[in-house]
Tab-separated table of N, CA and C in Angstrom:
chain	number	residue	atom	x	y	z
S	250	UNK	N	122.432	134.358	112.791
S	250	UNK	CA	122.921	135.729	112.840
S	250	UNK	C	122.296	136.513	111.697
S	251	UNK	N	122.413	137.294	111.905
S	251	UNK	CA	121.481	138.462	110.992
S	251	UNK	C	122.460	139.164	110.026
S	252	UNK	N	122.181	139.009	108.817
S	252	UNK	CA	122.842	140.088	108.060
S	252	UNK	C	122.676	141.458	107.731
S	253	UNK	N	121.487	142.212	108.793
S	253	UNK	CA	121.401	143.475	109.031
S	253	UNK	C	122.489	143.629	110.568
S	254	UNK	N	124.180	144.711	110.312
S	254	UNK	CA	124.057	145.109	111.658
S	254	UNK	C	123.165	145.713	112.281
S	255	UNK	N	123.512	145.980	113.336
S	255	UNK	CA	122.441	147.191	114.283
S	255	UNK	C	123.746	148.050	114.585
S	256	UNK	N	123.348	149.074	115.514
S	256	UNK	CA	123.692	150.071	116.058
S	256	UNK	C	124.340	149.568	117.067
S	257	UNK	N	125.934	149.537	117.361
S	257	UNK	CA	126.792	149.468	118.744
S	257	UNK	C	126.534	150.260	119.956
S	258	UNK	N	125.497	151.638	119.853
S	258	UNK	CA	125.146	152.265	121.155
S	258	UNK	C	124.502	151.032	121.977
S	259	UNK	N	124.551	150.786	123.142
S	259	UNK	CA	123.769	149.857	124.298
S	259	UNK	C	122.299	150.261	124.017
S	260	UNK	N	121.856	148.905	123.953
S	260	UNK	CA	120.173	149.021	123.950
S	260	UNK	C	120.004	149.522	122.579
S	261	UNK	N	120.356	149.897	121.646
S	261	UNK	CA	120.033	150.760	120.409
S	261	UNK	C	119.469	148.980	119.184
S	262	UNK	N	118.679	149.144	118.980
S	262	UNK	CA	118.502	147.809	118.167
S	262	UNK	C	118.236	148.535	116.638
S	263	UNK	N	118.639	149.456	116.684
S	263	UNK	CA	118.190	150.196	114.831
S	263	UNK	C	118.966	149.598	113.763
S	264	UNK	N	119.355	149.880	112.862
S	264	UNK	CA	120.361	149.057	111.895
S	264	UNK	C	121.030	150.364	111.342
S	265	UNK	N	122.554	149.634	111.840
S	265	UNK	CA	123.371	151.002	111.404
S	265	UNK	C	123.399	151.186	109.919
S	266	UNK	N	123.374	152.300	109.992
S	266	UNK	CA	124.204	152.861	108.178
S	266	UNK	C	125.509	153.980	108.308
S	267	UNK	N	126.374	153.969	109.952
S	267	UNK	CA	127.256	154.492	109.434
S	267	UNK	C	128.407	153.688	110.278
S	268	UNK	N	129.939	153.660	110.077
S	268	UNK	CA	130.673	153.444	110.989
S	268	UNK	C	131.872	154.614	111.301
S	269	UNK	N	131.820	154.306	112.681
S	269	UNK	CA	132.765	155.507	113.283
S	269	UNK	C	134.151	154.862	113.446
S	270	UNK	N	135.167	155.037	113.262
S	270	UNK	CA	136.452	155.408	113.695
S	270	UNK	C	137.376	156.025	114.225
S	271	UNK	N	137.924	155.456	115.254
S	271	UNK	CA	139.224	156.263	115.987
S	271	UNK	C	140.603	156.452	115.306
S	272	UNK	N	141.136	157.599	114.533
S	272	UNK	CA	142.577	157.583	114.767
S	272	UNK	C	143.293	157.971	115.521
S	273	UNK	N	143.505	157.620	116.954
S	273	UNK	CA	144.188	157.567	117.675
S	273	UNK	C	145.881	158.950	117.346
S	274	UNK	N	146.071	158.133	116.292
S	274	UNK	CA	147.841	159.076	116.133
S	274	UNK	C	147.361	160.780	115.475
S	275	UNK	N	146.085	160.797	114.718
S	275	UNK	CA	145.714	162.137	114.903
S	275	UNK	C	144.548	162.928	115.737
S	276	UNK	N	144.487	162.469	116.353
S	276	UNK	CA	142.965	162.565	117.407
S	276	UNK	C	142.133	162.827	116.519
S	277	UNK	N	141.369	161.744	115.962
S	277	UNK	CA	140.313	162.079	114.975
S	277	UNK	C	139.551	161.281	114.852
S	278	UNK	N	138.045	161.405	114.867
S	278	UNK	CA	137.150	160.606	114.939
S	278	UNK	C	136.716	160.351	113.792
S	279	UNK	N	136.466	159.814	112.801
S	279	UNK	CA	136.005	159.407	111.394
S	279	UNK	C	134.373	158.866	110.937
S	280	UNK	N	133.799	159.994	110.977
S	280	UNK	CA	132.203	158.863	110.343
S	280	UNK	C	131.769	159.262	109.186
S	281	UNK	N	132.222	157.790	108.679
S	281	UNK	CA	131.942	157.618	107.252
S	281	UNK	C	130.573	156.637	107.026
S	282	UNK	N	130.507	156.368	105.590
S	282	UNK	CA	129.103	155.155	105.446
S	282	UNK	C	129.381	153.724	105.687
S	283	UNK	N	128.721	152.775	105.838
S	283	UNK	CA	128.633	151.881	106.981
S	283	UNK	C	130.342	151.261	105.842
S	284	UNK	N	130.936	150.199	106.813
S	284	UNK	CA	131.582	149.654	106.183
S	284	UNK	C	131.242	148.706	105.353
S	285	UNK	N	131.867	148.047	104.769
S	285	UNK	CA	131.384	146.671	104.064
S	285	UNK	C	130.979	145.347	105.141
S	286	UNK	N	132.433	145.320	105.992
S	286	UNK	CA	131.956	144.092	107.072
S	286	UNK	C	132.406	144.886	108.294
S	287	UNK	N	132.269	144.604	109.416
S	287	UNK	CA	132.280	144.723	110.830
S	287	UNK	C	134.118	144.473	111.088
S	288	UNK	N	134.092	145.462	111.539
S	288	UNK	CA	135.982	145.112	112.143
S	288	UNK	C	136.054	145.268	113.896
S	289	UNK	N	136.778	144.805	114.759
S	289	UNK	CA	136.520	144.915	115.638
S	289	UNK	C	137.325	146.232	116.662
S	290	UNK	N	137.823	147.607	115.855
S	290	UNK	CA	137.807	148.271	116.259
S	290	UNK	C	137.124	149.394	116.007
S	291	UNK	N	136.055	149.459	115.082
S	291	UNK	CA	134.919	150.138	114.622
S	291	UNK	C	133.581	149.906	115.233
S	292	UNK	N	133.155	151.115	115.109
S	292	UNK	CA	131.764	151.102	115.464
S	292	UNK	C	130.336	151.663	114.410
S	293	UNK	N	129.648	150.405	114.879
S	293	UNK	CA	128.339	150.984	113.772
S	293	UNK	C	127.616	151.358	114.035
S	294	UNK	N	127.010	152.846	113.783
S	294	UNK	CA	125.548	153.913	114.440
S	294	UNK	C	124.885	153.851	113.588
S	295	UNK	N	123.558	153.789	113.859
S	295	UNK	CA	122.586	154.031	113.731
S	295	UNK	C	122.163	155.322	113.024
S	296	UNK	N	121.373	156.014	112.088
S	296	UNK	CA	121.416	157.560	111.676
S	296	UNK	C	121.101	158.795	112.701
S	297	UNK	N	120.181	158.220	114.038
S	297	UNK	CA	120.187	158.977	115.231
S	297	UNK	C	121.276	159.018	115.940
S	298	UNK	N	122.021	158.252	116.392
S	298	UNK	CA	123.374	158.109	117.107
S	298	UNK	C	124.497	159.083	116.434
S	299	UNK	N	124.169	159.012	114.958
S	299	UNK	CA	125.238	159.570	114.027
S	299	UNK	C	124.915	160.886	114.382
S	300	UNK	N	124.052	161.593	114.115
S	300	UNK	CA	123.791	162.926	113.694
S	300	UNK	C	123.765	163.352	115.127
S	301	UNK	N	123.840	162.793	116.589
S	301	UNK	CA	124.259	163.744	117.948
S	301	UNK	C	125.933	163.011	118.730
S	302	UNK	N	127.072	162.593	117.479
S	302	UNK	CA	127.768	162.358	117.292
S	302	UNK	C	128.479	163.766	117.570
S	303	UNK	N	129.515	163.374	119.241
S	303	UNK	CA	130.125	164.242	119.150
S	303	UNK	C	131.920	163.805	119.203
S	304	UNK	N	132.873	164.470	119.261
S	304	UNK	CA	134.060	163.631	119.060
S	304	UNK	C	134.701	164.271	120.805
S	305	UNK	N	135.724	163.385	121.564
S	305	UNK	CA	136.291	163.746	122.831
S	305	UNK	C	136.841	165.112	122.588
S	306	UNK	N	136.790	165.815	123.796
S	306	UNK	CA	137.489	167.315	124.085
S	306	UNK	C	138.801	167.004	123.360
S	307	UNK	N	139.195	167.940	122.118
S	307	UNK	CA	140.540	168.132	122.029
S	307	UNK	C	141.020	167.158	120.802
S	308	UNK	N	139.636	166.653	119.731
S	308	UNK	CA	139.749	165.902	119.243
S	308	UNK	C	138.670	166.569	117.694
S	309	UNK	N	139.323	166.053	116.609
S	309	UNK	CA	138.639	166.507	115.684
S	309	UNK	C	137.511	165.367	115.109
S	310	UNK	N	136.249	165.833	114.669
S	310	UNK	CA	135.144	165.184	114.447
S	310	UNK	C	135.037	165.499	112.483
S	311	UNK	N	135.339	164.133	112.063
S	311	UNK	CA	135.496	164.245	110.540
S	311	UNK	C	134.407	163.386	109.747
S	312	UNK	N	133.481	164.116	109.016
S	312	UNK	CA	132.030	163.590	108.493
S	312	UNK	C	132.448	163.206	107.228
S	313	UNK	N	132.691	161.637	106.179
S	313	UNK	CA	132.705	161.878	105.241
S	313	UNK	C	131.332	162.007	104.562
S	314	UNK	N	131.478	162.472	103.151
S	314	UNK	CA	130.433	162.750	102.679
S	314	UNK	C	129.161	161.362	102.319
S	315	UNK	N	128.343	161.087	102.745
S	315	UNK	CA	127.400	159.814	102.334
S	315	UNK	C	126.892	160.253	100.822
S	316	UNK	N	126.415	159.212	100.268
S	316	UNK	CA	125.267	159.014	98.873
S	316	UNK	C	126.455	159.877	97.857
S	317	UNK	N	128.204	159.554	97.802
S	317	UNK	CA	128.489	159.749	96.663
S	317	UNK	C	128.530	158.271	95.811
S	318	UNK	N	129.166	158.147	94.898
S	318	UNK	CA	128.825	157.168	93.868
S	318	UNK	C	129.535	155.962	94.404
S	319	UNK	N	128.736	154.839	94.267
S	319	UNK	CA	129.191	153.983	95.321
S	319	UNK	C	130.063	152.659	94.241
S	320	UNK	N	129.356	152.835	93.150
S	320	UNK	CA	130.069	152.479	92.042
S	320	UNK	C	131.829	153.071	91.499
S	321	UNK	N	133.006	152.114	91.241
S	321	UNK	CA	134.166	152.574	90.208
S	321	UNK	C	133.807	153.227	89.332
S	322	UNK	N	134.180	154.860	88.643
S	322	UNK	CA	133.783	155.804	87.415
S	322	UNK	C	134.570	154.265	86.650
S	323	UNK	N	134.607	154.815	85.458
S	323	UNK	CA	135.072	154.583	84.210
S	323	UNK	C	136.815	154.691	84.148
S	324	UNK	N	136.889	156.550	84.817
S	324	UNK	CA	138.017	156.819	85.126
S	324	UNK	C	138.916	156.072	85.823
S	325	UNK	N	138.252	155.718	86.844
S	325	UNK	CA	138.936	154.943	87.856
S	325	UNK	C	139.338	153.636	87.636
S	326	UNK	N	138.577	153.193	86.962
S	326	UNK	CA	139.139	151.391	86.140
S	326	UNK	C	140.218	151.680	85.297
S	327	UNK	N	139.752	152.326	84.339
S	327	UNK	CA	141.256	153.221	83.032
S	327	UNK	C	142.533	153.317	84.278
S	328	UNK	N	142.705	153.839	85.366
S	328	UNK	CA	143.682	154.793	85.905
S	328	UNK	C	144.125	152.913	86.576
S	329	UNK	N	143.587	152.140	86.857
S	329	UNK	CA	143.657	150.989	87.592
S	329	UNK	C	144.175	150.266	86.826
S	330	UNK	N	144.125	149.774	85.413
S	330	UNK	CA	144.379	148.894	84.302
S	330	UNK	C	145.744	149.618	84.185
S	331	UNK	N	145.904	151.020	83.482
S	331	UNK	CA	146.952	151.797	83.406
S	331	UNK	C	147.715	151.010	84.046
S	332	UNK	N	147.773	151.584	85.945
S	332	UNK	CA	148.733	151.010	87.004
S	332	UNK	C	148.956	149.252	86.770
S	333	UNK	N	148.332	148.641	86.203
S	333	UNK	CA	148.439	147.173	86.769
S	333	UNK	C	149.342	146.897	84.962
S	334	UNK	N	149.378	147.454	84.372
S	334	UNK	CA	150.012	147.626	82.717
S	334	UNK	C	151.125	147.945	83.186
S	335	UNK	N	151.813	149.061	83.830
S	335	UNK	CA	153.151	149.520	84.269
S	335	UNK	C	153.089	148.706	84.978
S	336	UNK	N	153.673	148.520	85.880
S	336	UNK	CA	153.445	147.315	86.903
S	336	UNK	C	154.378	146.154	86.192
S	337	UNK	N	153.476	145.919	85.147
S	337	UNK	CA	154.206	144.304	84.363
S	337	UNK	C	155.222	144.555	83.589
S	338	UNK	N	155.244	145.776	83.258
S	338	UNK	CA	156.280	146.071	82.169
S	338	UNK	C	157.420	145.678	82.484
S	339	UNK	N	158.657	145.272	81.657
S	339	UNK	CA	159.743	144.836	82.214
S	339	UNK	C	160.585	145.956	82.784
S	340	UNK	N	161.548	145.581	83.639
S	340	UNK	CA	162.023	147.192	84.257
S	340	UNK	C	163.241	147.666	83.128
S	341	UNK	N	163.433	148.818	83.087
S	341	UNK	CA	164.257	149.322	82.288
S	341	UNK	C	165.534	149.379	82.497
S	342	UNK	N	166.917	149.703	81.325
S	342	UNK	CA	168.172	149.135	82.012
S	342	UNK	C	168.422	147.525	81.527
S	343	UNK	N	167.494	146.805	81.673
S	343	UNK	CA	167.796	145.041	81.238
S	343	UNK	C	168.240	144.386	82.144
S	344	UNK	N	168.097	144.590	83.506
S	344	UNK	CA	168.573	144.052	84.565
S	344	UNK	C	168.000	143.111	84.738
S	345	UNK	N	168.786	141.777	84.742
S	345	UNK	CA	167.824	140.374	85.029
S	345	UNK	C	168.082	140.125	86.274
S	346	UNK	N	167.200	138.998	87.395
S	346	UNK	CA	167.595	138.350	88.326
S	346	UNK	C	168.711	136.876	87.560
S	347	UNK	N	169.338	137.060	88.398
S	347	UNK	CA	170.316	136.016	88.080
S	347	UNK	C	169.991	134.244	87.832
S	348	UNK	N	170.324	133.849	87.420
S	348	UNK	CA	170.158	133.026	86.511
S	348	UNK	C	170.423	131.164	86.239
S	349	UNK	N	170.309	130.209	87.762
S	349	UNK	CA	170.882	128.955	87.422
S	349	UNK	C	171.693	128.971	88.611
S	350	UNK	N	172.291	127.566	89.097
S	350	UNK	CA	172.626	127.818	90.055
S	350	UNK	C	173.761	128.490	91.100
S	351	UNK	N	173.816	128.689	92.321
S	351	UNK	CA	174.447	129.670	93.060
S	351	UNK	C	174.937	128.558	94.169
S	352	UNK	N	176.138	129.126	94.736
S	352	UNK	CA	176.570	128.562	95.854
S	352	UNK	C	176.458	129.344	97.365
S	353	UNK	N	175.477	128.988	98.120
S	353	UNK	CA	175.253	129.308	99.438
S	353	UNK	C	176.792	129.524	100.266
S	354	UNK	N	176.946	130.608	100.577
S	354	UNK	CA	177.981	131.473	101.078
S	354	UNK	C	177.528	132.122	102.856
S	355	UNK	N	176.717	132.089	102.989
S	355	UNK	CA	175.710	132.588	104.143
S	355	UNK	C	174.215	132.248	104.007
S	356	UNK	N	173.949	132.076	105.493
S	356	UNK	CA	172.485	132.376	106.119
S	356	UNK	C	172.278	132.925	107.149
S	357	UNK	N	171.160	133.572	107.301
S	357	UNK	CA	170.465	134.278	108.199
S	357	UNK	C	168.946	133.755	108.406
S	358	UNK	N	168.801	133.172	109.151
S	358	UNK	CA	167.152	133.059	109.548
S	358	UNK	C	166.762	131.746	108.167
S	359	UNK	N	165.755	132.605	107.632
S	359	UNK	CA	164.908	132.194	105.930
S	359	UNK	C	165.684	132.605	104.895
S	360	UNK	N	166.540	133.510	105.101
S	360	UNK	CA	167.203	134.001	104.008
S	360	UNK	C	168.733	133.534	103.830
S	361	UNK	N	169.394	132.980	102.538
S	361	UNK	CA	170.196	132.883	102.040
S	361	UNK	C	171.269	134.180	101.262
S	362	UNK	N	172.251	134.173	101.551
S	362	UNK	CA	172.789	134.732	100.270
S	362	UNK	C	174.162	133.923	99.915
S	363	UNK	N	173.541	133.926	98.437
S	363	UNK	CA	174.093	133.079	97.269
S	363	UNK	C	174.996	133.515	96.406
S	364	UNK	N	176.275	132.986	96.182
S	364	UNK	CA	177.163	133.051	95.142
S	364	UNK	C	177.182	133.111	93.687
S	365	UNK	N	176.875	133.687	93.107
S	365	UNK	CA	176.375	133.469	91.417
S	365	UNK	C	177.888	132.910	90.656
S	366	UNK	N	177.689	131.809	90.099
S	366	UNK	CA	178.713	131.253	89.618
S	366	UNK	C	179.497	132.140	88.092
S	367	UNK	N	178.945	132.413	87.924
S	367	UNK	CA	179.091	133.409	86.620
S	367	UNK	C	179.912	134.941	87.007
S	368	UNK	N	179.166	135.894	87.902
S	368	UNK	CA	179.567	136.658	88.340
S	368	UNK	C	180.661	136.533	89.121
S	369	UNK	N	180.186	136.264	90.279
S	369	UNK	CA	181.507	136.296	91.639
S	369	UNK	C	180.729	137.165	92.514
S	370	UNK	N	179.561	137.501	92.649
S	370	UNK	CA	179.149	138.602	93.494
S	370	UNK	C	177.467	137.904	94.090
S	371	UNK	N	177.455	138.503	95.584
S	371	UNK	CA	176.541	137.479	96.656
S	371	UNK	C	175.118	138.164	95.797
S	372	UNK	N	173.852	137.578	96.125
S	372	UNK	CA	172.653	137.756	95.759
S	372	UNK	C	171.970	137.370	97.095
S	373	UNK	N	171.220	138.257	97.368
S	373	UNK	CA	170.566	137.763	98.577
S	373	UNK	C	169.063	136.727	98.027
S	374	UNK	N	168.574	135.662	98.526
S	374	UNK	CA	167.209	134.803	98.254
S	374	UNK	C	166.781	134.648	99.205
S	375	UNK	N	165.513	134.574	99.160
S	375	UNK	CA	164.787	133.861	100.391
S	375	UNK	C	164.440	132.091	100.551
């Protein structure tokens, strides 16, 4: 198998550089730059296929922009580290999950809920 796609038009053997998308729930057709891998409700055109790309009657035709920076800014790692820093922080308040063992009071399915011996009040677990 080849690690160049081609073009999904029939007969088209070119090698795509873009893929199209259906969203269906907003009638909108999406062509952006190729994806990373092949999904099987996408399609990959070719740069001729792309550019006489039209979208169904009654349906909007949405071009994203190609050749912006294909690289993470700087910004964007900072804003990413940030999020993954909050994230770990402990939550505020001091609220712990409970603590040692519990007495099974109910089940449902995978899930338990448990008696906390300390408290008196159920905890749901999986």
């Amino acid at each position: 198998m080849s690690p160049v796609r081609i073009c999904s038009r029939t007969a088209c053997k070119a090698p795509a550089v873009f893929t199209l998308t259906y969203v269906y729930r907003d009638s909108t057709a999406v062509l952006g730059p190729l994806a990373t891998y092949a999904e099987p409700h996408c399609y990959d055109l070719c740069a001729e296929h792309s550019e006489r790309l039209t979208a169904p009657m009654g349906w909007e035709l949405v071009r994203l922009p190609v050749g912006a920076e294909t690289e993470p800014s700087d910004d964007d790692l900072e804003a990413l580290a940030d999020a993954v820093r909050e994230a770990a922080k402990p939550a505020a308040g001091g609220r712990q999950e409970p603590v040692g063992q519990g007495t099974e009071v109910g089940r449902r399915g995978h899930l338990r809920v448990l008696r906390s011996d300390s408290t008196g009040t159920p905890t749901p677990q999986d």
